[in-house]
Coordinates of C-alpha atoms and ligand atoms in Angstrom, one line a residue:
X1 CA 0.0 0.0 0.0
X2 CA 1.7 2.9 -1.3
X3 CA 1.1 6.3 0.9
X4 CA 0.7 8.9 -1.8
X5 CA -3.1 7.7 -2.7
X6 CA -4.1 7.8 0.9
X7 CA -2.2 11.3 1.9
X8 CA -4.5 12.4 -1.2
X9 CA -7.4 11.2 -0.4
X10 CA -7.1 12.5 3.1
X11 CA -6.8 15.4 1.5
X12 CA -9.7 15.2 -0.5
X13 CA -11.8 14.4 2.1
X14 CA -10.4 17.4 3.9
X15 CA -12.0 19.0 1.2
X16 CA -15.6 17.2 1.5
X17 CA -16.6 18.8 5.3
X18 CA -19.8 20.8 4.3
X19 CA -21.2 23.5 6.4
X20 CA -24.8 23.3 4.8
X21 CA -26.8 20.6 4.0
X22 CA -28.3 21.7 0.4
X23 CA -24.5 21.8 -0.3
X24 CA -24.0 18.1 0.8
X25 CA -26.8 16.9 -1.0
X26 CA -25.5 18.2 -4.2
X27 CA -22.6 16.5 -3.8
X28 CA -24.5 13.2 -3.0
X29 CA -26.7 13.5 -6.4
X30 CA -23.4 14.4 -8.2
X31 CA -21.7 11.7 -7.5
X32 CA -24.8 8.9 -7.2
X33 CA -25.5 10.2 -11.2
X34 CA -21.6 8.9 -12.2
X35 CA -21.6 6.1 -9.9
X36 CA -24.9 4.0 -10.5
X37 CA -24.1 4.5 -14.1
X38 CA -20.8 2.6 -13.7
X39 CA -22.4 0.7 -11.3
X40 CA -25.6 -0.3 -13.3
X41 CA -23.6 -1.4 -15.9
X42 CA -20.8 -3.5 -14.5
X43 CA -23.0 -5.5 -11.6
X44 CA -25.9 -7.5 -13.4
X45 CA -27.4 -7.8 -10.4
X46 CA -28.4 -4.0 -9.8
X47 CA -29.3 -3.6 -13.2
X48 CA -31.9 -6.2 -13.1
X49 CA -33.1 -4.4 -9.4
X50 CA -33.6 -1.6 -11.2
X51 CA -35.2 -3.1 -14.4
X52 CA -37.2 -5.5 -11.6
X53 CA -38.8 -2.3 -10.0
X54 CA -39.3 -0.6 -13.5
X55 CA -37.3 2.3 -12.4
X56 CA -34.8 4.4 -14.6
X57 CA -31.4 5.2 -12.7
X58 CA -32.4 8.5 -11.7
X59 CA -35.1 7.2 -9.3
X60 CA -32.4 5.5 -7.2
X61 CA -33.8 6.9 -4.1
X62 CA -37.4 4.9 -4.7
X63 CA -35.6 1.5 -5.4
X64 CA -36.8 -1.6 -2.6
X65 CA -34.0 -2.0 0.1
X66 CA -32.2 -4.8 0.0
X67 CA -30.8 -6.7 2.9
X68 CA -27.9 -8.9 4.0
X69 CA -29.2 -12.4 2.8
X70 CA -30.3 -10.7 -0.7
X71 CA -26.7 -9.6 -0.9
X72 CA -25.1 -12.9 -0.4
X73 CA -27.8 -14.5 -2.2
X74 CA -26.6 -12.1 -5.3
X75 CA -23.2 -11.8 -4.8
X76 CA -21.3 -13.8 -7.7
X77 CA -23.5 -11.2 -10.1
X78 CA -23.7 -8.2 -7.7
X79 CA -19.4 -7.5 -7.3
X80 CA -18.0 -6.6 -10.8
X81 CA -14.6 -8.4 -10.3
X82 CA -15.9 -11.4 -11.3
X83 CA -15.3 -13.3 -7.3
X84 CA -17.8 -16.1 -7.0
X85 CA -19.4 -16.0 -3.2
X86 CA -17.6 -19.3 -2.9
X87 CA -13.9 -18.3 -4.2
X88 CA -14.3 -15.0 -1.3
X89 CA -15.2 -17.4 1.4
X90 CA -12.4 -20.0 0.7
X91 CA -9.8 -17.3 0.9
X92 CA -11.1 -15.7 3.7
X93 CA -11.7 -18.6 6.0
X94 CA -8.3 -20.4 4.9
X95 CA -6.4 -16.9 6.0
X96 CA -8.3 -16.6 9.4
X97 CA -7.0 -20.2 9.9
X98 CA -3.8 -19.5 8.8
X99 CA -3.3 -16.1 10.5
X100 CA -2.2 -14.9 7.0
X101 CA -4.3 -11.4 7.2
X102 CA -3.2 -10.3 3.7
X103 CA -6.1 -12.4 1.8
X104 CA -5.9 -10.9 -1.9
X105 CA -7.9 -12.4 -5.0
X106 CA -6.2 -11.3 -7.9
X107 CA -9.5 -10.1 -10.5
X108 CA -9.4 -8.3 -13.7
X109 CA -10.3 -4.9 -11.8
X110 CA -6.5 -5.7 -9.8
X111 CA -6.4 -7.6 -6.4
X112 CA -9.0 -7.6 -4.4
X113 CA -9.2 -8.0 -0.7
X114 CA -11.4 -10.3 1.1
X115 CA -12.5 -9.9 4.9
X116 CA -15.2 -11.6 6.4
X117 CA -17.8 -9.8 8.8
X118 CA -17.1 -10.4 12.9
X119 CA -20.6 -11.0 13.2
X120 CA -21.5 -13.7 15.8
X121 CA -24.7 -14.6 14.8
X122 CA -26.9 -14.9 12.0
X123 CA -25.3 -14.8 8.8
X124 CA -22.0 -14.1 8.0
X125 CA -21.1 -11.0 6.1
X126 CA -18.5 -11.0 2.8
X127 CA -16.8 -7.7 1.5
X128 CA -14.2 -7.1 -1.1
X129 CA -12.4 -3.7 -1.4
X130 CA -10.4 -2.7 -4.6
X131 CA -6.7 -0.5 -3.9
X132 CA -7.8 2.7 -4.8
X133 CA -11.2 1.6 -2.3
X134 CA -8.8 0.7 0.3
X135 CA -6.4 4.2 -0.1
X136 CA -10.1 6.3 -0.2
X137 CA -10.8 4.1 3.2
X138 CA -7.0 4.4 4.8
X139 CA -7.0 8.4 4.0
X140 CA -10.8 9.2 5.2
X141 CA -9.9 7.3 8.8
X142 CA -6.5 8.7 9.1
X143 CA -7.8 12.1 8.7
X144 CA -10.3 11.6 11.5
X145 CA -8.5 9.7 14.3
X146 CA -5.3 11.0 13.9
X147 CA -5.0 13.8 16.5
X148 CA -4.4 17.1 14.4
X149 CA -5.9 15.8 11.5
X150 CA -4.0 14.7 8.8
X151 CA -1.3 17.5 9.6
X152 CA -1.2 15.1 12.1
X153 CA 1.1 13.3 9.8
X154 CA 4.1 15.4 10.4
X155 CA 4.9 13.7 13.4
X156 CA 5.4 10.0 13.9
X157 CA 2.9 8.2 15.8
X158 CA 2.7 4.9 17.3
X159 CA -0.7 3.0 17.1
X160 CA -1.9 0.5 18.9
X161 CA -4.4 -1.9 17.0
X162 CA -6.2 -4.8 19.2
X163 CA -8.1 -6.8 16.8
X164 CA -9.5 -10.3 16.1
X165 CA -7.5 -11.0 12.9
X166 CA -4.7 -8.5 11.8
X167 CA -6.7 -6.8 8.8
X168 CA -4.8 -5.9 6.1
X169 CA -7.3 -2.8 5.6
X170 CA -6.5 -1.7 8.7
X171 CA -2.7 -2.5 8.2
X172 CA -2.8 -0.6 5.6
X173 CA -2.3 2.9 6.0
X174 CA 1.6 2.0 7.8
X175 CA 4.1 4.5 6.6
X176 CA 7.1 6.0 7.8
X177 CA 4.9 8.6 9.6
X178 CA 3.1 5.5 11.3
X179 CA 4.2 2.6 13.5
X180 CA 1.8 -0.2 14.0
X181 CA 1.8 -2.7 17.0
X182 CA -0.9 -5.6 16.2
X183 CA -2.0 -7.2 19.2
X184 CA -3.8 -10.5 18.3
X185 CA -6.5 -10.8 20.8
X186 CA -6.3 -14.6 20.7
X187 CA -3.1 -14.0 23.2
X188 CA -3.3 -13.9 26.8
X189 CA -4.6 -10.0 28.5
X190 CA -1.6 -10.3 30.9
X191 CA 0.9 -10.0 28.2
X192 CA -0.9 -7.8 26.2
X193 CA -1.2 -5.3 28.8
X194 CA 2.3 -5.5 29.5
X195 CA 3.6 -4.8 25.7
X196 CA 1.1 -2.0 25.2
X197 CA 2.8 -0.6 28.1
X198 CA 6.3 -0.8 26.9
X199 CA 5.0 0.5 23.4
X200 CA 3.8 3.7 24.2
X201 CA 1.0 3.9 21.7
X202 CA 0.0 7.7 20.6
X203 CA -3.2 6.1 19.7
X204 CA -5.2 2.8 21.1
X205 CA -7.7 1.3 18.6
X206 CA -9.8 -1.7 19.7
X207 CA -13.1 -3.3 20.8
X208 CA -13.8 -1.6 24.2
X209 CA -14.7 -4.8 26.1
X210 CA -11.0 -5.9 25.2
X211 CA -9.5 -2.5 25.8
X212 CA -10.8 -2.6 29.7
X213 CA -9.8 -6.2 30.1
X214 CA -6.5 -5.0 28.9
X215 CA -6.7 -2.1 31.4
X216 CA -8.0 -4.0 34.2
X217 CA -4.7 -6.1 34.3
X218 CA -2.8 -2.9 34.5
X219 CA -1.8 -1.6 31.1
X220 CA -0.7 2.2 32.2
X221 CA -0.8 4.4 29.1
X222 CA -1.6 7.5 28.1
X223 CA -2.4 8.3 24.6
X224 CA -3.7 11.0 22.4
X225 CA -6.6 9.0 21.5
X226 CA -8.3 6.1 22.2
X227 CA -10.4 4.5 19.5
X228 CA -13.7 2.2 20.6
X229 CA -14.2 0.0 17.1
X230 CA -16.2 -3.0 16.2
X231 CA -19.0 -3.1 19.1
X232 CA -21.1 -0.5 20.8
X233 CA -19.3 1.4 23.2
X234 CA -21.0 1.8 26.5
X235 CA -20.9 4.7 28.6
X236 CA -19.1 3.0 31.3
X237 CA -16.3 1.3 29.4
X238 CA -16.1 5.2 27.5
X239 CA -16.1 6.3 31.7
X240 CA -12.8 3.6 32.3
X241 CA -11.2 4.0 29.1
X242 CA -11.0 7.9 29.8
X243 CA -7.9 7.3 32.0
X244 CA -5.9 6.3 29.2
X245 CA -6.7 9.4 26.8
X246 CA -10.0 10.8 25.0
X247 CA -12.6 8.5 23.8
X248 CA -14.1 8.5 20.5
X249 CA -16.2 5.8 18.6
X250 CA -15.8 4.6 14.6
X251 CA -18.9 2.9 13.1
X252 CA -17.7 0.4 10.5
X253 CA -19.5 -2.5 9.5
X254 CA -19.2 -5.0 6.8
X255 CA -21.4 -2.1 4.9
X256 CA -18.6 0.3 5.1
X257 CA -17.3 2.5 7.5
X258 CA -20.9 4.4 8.5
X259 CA -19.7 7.0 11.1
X260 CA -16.0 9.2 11.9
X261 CA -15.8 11.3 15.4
X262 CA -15.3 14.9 14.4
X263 CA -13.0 17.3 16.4
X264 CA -15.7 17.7 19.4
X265 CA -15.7 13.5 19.4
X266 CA -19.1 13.2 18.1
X267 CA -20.3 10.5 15.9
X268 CA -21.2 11.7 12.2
X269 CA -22.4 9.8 9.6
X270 CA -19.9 9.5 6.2
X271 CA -22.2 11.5 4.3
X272 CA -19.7 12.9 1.9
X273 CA -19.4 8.3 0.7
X274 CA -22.5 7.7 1.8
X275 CA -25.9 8.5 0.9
X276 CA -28.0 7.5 4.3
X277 CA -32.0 6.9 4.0
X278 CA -33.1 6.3 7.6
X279 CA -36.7 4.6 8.2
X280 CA -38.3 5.0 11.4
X281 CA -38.7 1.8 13.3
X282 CA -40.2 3.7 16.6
X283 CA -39.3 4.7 20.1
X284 CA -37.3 7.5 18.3
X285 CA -34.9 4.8 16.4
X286 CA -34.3 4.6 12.9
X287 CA -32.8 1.9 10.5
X288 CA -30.2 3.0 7.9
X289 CA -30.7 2.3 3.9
X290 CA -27.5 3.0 2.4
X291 CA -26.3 4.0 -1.4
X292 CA -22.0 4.0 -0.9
X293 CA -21.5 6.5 -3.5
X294 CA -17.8 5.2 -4.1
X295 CA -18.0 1.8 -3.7
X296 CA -17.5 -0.2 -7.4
X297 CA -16.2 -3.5 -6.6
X298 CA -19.4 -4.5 -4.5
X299 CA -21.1 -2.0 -4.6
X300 CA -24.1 -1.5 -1.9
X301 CA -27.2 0.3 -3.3
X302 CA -30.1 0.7 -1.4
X303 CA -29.2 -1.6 1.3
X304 CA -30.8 -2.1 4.4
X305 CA -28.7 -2.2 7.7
X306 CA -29.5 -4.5 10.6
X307 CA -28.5 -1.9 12.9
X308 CA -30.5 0.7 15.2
X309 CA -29.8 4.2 15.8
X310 CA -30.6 7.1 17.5
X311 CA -29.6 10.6 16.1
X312 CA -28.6 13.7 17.7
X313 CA -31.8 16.4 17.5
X314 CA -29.1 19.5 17.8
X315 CA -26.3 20.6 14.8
X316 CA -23.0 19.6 16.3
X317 CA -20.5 22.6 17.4
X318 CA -18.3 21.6 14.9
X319 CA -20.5 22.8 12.1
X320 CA -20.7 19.8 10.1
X321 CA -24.0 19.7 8.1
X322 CA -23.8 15.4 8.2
X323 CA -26.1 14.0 10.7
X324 CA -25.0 13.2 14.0
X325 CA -25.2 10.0 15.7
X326 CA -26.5 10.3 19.2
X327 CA -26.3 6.0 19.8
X328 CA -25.9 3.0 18.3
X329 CA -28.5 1.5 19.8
X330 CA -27.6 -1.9 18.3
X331 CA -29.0 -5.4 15.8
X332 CA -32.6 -5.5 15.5
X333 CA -31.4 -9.2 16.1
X334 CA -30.8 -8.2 19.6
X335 CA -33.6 -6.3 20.6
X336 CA -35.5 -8.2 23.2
X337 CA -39.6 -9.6 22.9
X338 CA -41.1 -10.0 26.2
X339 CA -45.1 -9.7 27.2
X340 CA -46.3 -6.6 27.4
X341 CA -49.3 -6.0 30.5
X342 CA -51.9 -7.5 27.9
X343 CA -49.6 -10.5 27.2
X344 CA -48.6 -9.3 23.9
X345 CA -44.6 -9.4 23.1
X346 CA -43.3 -5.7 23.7
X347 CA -39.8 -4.5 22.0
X348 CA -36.9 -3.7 24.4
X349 CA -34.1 -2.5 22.3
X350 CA -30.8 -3.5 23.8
X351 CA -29.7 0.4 24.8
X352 CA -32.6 0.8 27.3
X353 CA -31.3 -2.7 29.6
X354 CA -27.8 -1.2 29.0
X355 CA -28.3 2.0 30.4
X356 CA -30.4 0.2 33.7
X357 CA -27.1 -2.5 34.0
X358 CA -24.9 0.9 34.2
X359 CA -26.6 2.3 36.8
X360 CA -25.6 -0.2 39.4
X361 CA -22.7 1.0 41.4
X362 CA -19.6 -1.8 41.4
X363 CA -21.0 -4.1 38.3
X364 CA -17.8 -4.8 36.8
X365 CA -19.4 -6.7 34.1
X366 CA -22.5 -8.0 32.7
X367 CA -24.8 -9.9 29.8
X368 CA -28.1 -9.8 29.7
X369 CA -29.7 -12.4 27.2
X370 CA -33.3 -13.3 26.5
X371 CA -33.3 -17.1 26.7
X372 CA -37.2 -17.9 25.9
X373 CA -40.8 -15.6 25.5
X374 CA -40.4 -14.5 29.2
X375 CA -36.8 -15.1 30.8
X376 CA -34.6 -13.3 30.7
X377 CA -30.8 -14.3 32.1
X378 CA -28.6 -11.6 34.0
X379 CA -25.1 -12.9 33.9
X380 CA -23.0 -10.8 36.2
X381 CA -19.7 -9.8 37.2
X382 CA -19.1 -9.6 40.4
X383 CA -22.5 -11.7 41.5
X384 CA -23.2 -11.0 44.9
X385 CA -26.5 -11.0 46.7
X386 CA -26.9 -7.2 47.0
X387 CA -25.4 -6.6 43.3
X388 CA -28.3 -9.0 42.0
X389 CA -31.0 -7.7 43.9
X390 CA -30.0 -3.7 42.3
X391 CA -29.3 -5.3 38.9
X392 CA -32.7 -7.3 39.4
X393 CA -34.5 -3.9 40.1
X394 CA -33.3 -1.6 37.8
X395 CA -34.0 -4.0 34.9
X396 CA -37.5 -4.7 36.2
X397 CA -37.7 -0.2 36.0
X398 CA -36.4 -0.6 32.5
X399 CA -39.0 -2.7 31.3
X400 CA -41.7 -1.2 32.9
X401 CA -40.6 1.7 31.1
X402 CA -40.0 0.1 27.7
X403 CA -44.2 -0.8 28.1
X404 CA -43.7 -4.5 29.1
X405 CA -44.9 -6.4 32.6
X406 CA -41.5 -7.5 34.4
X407 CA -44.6 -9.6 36.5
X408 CA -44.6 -11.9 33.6
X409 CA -41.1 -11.8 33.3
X410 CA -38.7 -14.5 34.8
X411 CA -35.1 -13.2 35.6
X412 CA -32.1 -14.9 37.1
X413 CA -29.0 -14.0 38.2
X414 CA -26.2 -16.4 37.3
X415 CA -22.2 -15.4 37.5
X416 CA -20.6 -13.6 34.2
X417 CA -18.3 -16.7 32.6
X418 CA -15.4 -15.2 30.7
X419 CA -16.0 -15.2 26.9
X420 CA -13.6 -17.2 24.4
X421 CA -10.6 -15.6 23.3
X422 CA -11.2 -13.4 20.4
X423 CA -15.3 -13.2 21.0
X424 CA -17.3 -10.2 19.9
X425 CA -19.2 -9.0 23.1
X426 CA -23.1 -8.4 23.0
X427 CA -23.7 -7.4 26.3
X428 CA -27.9 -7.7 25.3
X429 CA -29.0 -10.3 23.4
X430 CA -32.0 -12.7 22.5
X431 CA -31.1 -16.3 22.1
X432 CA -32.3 -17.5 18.6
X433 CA -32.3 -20.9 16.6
X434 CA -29.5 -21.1 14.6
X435 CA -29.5 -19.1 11.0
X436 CA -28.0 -21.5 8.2
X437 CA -24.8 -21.3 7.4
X438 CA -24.0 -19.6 4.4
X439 CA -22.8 -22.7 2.0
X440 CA -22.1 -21.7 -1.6
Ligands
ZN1 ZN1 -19.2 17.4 15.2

């Protein structure tokens, strides 16, 4: 990965902060004119959307969502490098085995690289990035983590990335400006808390519930910045990982990267890639539709995101006109189902049990997962008698407040196991049967 494309496209994106909104839609319709034409005739598979829904290009925006199985179920004729669904999983999976993170597919478009989602349930996501993609990517998320910006860039820093395989899209904005520590998380905490130590870092990237395990066995850093990637960050891990340096949150997904922390650390959606519709699901949440506007080698028009969010009513100090992300409030998957006072099944989404679970003083830890139409588990961490009688109450307020009956609700308490090595952490979660693999 060379550095001149990504120094320019941090550049450009430097370029693409807009102050008004009417000024960053124009931009969106510019660029969704010259994309979906390249796009619409290079993937087969949006053409025959479009054709499907009898709809010229131009009427993009009225086009049915798609979603994640559609994707999959579409993807030899939806990427235009010519990368069966099969071919991407084989060279994924063989380099998670191998712990050979640079898994490339050479195409007719030029190599392609291949990463598989870190989903842990339901089906598995597949992406492919093209170079000047994964330059566009490196430059746009160098720009808004490093502190200073890209001017940033004039001094060295040293980074610390904790992640579950050593992506190469993540490896690949190194330079001589940039040192990069990779700390696998399938190695003990112990050790990994003692090398970040010794490193230094100028910036910690990582999923927060491995970022406080680190911490809790004593890591004692202090960097510019500390990155929360990969899972929703809570406001008590944000609360803990404030002693090592300010905390900001990146929303990435298989999708694409979704939402960058401006100067002021709040979340705002890439609207300058991305084109975002956002249907209301209710209780003030909405559900993201995207069009990437950049995207070519699978491209993702008029997709529909399994994710929740809630966005910010007020403008942002900063004076970015892109939307601002209040919460991530999590996977529909994960929202909860439990009897309402007329028996009927209620919604709890996962961000109303989290915020009750926070409010207990000394809960280290916690899970909180659905386990039939009225149980619900609390698995905590520590689990004393007093600490389960307060987590006990305060869920029982939270779901009389989200409109269900905790009365026909049955809660335990059980002690918080340790996950695997390497696990992604839903702290709320509804146990479901099993979605079929994908097999190709
Ligand atoms: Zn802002």
């Amino acid at each position: 990965m060379k550095a001149l494309p990504i120094l320019h496209a941090a550049l450009d994106d430097a370029r693409l902060t807009f102050r008004s909104r009417p000024a960053l839609e124009a931009h969106q319709r510019r660029l969704a004119h010259e994309h979906l034409r390249w796009v619409a005739a290079h993937s087969p598979a949006v053409a025959a959307r479009f054709r499907a829904a009898g709809l010229p290009l131009s009427r993009w925006p009225e086009l049915p969502p798609t979603t994640k199985a559609q994707m999959l179920a579409t993807f030899d004729t939806l990427n235009t490098a010519g990368v069966t669904l099969a071919q991407a999983l084989n060279t994924a999976r063989r380099a998670e085995q191998t712990r050979d993170f640079t898994p490339r597919l050479p195409t007719p478009r030029g190599p392609v690289t291949v990463g598989l989602s870190t989903g842990t349930s339901g089906t598995q996501g597949v992406f492919l990035v093209g170079e000047a993609e994964q330059a566009r990517w490196a430059g746009t998320v160098l720009r808004a983590l490093l502190p200073g910006g890209w001017r940033g860039l004039t001094r060295r820093h040293r980074v610390a990335f904790f992640l579950r395989a050593d992506s190469p899209l993540y490896r690949s904005v190194g330079s001589r400006w940039l040192d990069f520590r990779f700390f696998d998380l399938l190695r003990p905490v112990a050790e990994l808390a003692r090398e970040l130590t010794a490193y230094r870092p100028t910036l910690i990237v990582g999923p927060p519930a491995v970022l406080r395990a680190v911490q809790d066995q004593g890591a004692g850093v202090q960097a510019e910045r500390v990155v929360s990637v990969a899972e929703v960050l809570d406001p008590d891990d944000a609360g803990h990982l404030r002693a090592w340096g300010p905390v900001v949150q990146v929303y990435q997904a298989t999708e694409g990267l979704l939402a960058l922390p401006c100067e002021h650390g709040e979340l705002h959606l890439t609207e300058a890639h991305v084109h975002f519709d956002l249907e209301a699901v209710g209780g003030g949440l909405v559900r993201p539709v995207i069009t990437d506007l950049r995207r070519r080698v699978q491209p993702f028009v008029r997709h529909r995101l399994d994710d929740l969010l809630r966005l910010h009513p007020e403008p942002c100090p900063c004076g970015r006109a892109a939307r601002r992300v209040a919460a991530i409030v999590g996977r529909q998957d994960d929202a909860l189902h439990l009897p309402g006072p007329g028996g009927a099944p209620v919604t709890i989404w996962p961000d109303f049990l989290r915020g009750a679970l926070s409010a207990v003083p000394g809960l280290r830890d916690y899970r909180a997962e659905q386990t039939g139409a009225a149980t619900l588990t609390l698995a905590l961490d520590p689990c004393t008698p007093d600490l389960g009688t307060q987590a006990l109450a305060e869920v029982r307020a939270a779901l009389r407040r989200s409109g269900a009956d905790p009365a026909q609700v049955t809660l335990s308490t059980v002690p918080l196991l340790p996950l695997p090595p390497g696990t992604k952490r839903r702290r709320v979660s509804r146990a479901r049967p099993l979605a079929p693999e994908v097999t190709p």
